[in-house]
């Protein structure tokens, strides 16, 4: 996937590094909280990145919406366990998320730790401004 030219291009090597260093990690995507792709690891096709971003944004939004009813504090991560994989979503900055797909045998604690460390390293770069709502004059 080609990287955007808005300063997030530097994310690609960090995402590829995460895929290369952490066993059984397959795909990594950075997205805005409304589901727009901001960056992806190199093996992720554009269509797959867009699908994973939309999926991650939906899961994150559902988790945030459930937060008041669960009365358990801030949402740190969402993990979906499937028969053959794990899908992680963590907040990555103001209005952005980091999503990761791994094989089922991946060490979930290690994956979550590595995602947290990546977010801490690039927090400012992963933060996005809010998009204006409503229709503007034009």
PDB file of C-alpha atoms in Angstrom:
ATOM      1  CA  UNK A   1       0.000   0.000   0.000  1.00  0.00           C
ATOM      2  CA  UNK A   2       1.384   3.390  -0.843  1.00  0.00           C
ATOM      3  CA  UNK A   3       1.707   5.708   2.107  1.00  0.00           C
ATOM      4  CA  UNK A   4      -0.049   9.064   2.258  1.00  0.00           C
ATOM      5  CA  UNK A   5       2.012  12.188   1.797  1.00  0.00           C
ATOM      6  CA  UNK A   6       0.729  14.046   4.875  1.00  0.00           C
ATOM      7  CA  UNK A   7       3.412  13.158   7.407  1.00  0.00           C
ATOM      8  CA  UNK A   8       2.119   9.680   8.145  1.00  0.00           C
ATOM      9  CA  UNK A   9       4.429   8.204   5.493  1.00  0.00           C
ATOM     10  CA  UNK A  10       6.989   7.645   8.251  1.00  0.00           C
ATOM     11  CA  UNK A  11       4.536   5.270   9.918  1.00  0.00           C
ATOM     12  CA  UNK A  12       4.962   2.585   7.259  1.00  0.00           C
ATOM     13  CA  UNK A  13       8.416   1.496   8.406  1.00  0.00           C
ATOM     14  CA  UNK A  14       7.274   1.413  12.040  1.00  0.00           C
ATOM     15  CA  UNK A  15       4.279  -0.736  11.161  1.00  0.00           C
ATOM     16  CA  UNK A  16       6.442  -3.046   9.039  1.00  0.00           C
ATOM     17  CA  UNK A  17       8.933  -3.264  11.907  1.00  0.00           C
ATOM     18  CA  UNK A  18       6.138  -4.358  14.253  1.00  0.00           C
ATOM     19  CA  UNK A  19       5.026  -7.049  11.793  1.00  0.00           C
ATOM     20  CA  UNK A  20       8.618  -8.252  11.421  1.00  0.00           C
ATOM     21  CA  UNK A  21       9.490  -8.287  15.129  1.00  0.00           C
ATOM     22  CA  UNK A  22       6.376  -9.733  16.724  1.00  0.00           C
ATOM     23  CA  UNK A  23       5.696 -13.370  15.848  1.00  0.00           C
ATOM     24  CA  UNK A  24       2.414 -14.170  14.098  1.00  0.00           C
ATOM     25  CA  UNK A  25       1.390 -10.555  13.447  1.00  0.00           C
ATOM     26  CA  UNK A  26      -0.065 -10.373   9.934  1.00  0.00           C
ATOM     27  CA  UNK A  27      -1.470  -6.896   9.294  1.00  0.00           C
ATOM     28  CA  UNK A  28      -1.324  -3.495  10.964  1.00  0.00           C
ATOM     29  CA  UNK A  29      -3.415  -0.429  10.101  1.00  0.00           C
ATOM     30  CA  UNK A  30      -3.537   3.099  11.529  1.00  0.00           C
ATOM     31  CA  UNK A  31      -6.892   4.784  11.141  1.00  0.00           C
ATOM     32  CA  UNK A  32      -8.816   7.857  12.120  1.00  0.00           C
ATOM     33  CA  UNK A  33     -11.593   7.115  14.586  1.00  0.00           C
ATOM     34  CA  UNK A  34     -14.104   7.604  11.787  1.00  0.00           C
ATOM     35  CA  UNK A  35     -12.500   4.772   9.809  1.00  0.00           C
ATOM     36  CA  UNK A  36     -10.186   6.468   7.315  1.00  0.00           C
ATOM     37  CA  UNK A  37      -6.854   4.747   6.625  1.00  0.00           C
ATOM     38  CA  UNK A  38      -3.857   6.813   7.758  1.00  0.00           C
ATOM     39  CA  UNK A  39      -1.227   4.136   7.154  1.00  0.00           C
ATOM     40  CA  UNK A  40      -0.736   0.391   6.866  1.00  0.00           C
ATOM     41  CA  UNK A  41       1.985  -2.227   6.907  1.00  0.00           C
ATOM     42  CA  UNK A  42       3.322  -2.995   3.439  1.00  0.00           C
ATOM     43  CA  UNK A  43       1.604  -6.361   2.943  1.00  0.00           C
ATOM     44  CA  UNK A  44      -1.868  -4.843   3.365  1.00  0.00           C
ATOM     45  CA  UNK A  45      -3.637  -4.111   0.081  1.00  0.00           C
ATOM     46  CA  UNK A  46      -5.552  -0.823  -0.110  1.00  0.00           C
ATOM     47  CA  UNK A  47      -8.945  -2.571  -0.141  1.00  0.00           C
ATOM     48  CA  UNK A  48      -8.003  -4.692   2.894  1.00  0.00           C
ATOM     49  CA  UNK A  49      -6.708  -1.627   4.744  1.00  0.00           C
ATOM     50  CA  UNK A  50      -9.966   0.222   4.148  1.00  0.00           C
ATOM     51  CA  UNK A  51     -12.019  -2.767   5.317  1.00  0.00           C
ATOM     52  CA  UNK A  52      -9.907  -3.286   8.458  1.00  0.00           C
ATOM     53  CA  UNK A  53     -10.065   0.442   9.239  1.00  0.00           C
ATOM     54  CA  UNK A  54     -13.864   0.496   8.953  1.00  0.00           C
ATOM     55  CA  UNK A  55     -14.125  -2.643  11.074  1.00  0.00           C
ATOM     56  CA  UNK A  56     -11.758  -1.282  13.729  1.00  0.00           C
ATOM     57  CA  UNK A  57     -13.585   2.054  13.874  1.00  0.00           C
ATOM     58  CA  UNK A  58     -16.866   0.224  14.394  1.00  0.00           C
ATOM     59  CA  UNK A  59     -15.498  -1.988  17.178  1.00  0.00           C
ATOM     60  CA  UNK A  60     -13.852   0.975  18.894  1.00  0.00           C
ATOM     61  CA  UNK A  61     -17.039   3.023  18.676  1.00  0.00           C
ATOM     62  CA  UNK A  62     -19.112   0.179  20.146  1.00  0.00           C
ATOM     63  CA  UNK A  63     -16.656  -0.226  23.011  1.00  0.00           C
ATOM     64  CA  UNK A  64     -16.711   3.516  23.761  1.00  0.00           C
ATOM     65  CA  UNK A  65     -20.521   3.480  23.652  1.00  0.00           C
ATOM     66  CA  UNK A  66     -20.671   0.592  26.116  1.00  0.00           C
ATOM     67  CA  UNK A  67     -18.242   2.219  28.545  1.00  0.00           C
ATOM     68  CA  UNK A  68     -20.798   4.123  30.670  1.00  0.00           C
ATOM     69  CA  UNK A  69     -23.000   1.033  31.079  1.00  0.00           C
ATOM     70  CA  UNK A  70     -20.133  -1.239  32.054  1.00  0.00           C
ATOM     71  CA  UNK A  71     -18.853   1.180  34.715  1.00  0.00           C
ATOM     72  CA  UNK A  72     -15.301  -0.161  34.391  1.00  0.00           C
ATOM     73  CA  UNK A  73     -13.308   2.913  33.392  1.00  0.00           C
ATOM     74  CA  UNK A  74     -11.572   3.962  30.209  1.00  0.00           C
ATOM     75  CA  UNK A  75     -11.528   1.660  27.181  1.00  0.00           C
ATOM     76  CA  UNK A  76      -7.897   0.631  26.620  1.00  0.00           C
ATOM     77  CA  UNK A  77      -8.230  -1.977  23.896  1.00  0.00           C
ATOM     78  CA  UNK A  78     -10.729  -4.126  22.091  1.00  0.00           C
ATOM     79  CA  UNK A  79      -9.812  -7.702  21.186  1.00  0.00           C
ATOM     80  CA  UNK A  80     -11.879  -9.953  18.971  1.00  0.00           C
ATOM     81  CA  UNK A  81     -10.918 -13.619  19.188  1.00  0.00           C
ATOM     82  CA  UNK A  82     -11.732 -15.718  16.142  1.00  0.00           C
ATOM     83  CA  UNK A  83     -11.074 -19.327  15.295  1.00  0.00           C
ATOM     84  CA  UNK A  84      -7.895 -18.490  13.368  1.00  0.00           C
ATOM     85  CA  UNK A  85      -6.931 -15.020  14.527  1.00  0.00           C
ATOM     86  CA  UNK A  86      -7.008 -12.132  16.961  1.00  0.00           C
ATOM     87  CA  UNK A  87      -8.029  -8.593  16.011  1.00  0.00           C
ATOM     88  CA  UNK A  88      -6.783  -5.829  18.326  1.00  0.00           C
ATOM     89  CA  UNK A  89      -7.876  -2.174  18.347  1.00  0.00           C
ATOM     90  CA  UNK A  90      -6.282   0.467  20.596  1.00  0.00           C
ATOM     91  CA  UNK A  91      -6.626   4.231  20.736  1.00  0.00           C
ATOM     92  CA  UNK A  92      -3.482   5.685  19.199  1.00  0.00           C
ATOM     93  CA  UNK A  93      -3.752   9.412  19.670  1.00  0.00           C
ATOM     94  CA  UNK A  94      -6.380  12.086  19.578  1.00  0.00           C
ATOM     95  CA  UNK A  95      -8.972  10.723  17.169  1.00  0.00           C
ATOM     96  CA  UNK A  96      -6.930   7.803  15.820  1.00  0.00           C
ATOM     97  CA  UNK A  97      -6.589   4.062  16.404  1.00  0.00           C
ATOM     98  CA  UNK A  98      -4.113   1.297  15.744  1.00  0.00           C
ATOM     99  CA  UNK A  99      -5.559  -2.022  14.544  1.00  0.00           C
ATOM    100  CA  UNK A 100      -3.690  -5.294  14.245  1.00  0.00           C
ATOM    101  CA  UNK A 101      -4.546  -8.760  12.961  1.00  0.00           C
ATOM    102  CA  UNK A 102      -2.546 -11.741  14.224  1.00  0.00           C
ATOM    103  CA  UNK A 103      -2.704 -15.504  14.039  1.00  0.00           C
ATOM    104  CA  UNK A 104      -4.597 -17.224  16.869  1.00  0.00           C
ATOM    105  CA  UNK A 105      -1.386 -18.555  18.462  1.00  0.00           C
ATOM    106  CA  UNK A 106       0.093 -15.095  18.939  1.00  0.00           C
ATOM    107  CA  UNK A 107       1.029 -14.040  22.467  1.00  0.00           C
ATOM    108  CA  UNK A 108      -1.810 -11.563  23.139  1.00  0.00           C
ATOM    109  CA  UNK A 109       0.077  -9.919  26.009  1.00  0.00           C
ATOM    110  CA  UNK A 110       3.150  -9.332  23.849  1.00  0.00           C
ATOM    111  CA  UNK A 111       1.055  -7.992  20.963  1.00  0.00           C
ATOM    112  CA  UNK A 112      -0.817  -5.590  23.267  1.00  0.00           C
ATOM    113  CA  UNK A 113       2.457  -4.452  24.855  1.00  0.00           C
ATOM    114  CA  UNK A 114       4.106  -3.827  21.477  1.00  0.00           C
ATOM    115  CA  UNK A 115       1.071  -1.890  20.260  1.00  0.00           C
ATOM    116  CA  UNK A 116       1.136   0.258  23.399  1.00  0.00           C
ATOM    117  CA  UNK A 117       4.850   0.951  22.993  1.00  0.00           C
ATOM    118  CA  UNK A 118       4.358   1.912  19.335  1.00  0.00           C
ATOM    119  CA  UNK A 119       1.550   4.289  20.274  1.00  0.00           C
ATOM    120  CA  UNK A 120       3.730   5.906  22.950  1.00  0.00           C
ATOM    121  CA  UNK A 121       6.580   6.404  20.451  1.00  0.00           C
ATOM    122  CA  UNK A 122       4.471   8.033  17.767  1.00  0.00           C
ATOM    123  CA  UNK A 123       1.568   9.549  19.714  1.00  0.00           C
ATOM    124  CA  UNK A 124       1.803  13.016  18.130  1.00  0.00           C
ATOM    125  CA  UNK A 125       2.178  11.621  14.636  1.00  0.00           C
ATOM    126  CA  UNK A 126      -0.899   9.435  15.132  1.00  0.00           C
ATOM    127  CA  UNK A 127      -3.072  12.261  16.432  1.00  0.00           C
ATOM    128  CA  UNK A 128      -5.481  13.773  13.927  1.00  0.00           C
ATOM    129  CA  UNK A 129      -7.679  16.791  14.005  1.00  0.00           C
ATOM    130  CA  UNK A 130     -11.443  16.424  13.998  1.00  0.00           C
ATOM    131  CA  UNK A 131     -13.053  16.668  10.615  1.00  0.00           C
ATOM    132  CA  UNK A 132     -15.590  19.455  10.281  1.00  0.00           C
ATOM    133  CA  UNK A 133     -19.191  18.258  10.509  1.00  0.00           C
ATOM    134  CA  UNK A 134     -22.130  19.408   8.432  1.00  0.00           C
ATOM    135  CA  UNK A 135     -22.064  20.964   5.023  1.00  0.00           C
ATOM    136  CA  UNK A 136     -19.910  23.960   4.457  1.00  0.00           C
ATOM    137  CA  UNK A 137     -20.378  26.718   1.973  1.00  0.00           C
ATOM    138  CA  UNK A 138     -19.067  25.851  -1.383  1.00  0.00           C
TER     139      UNK A 138
END
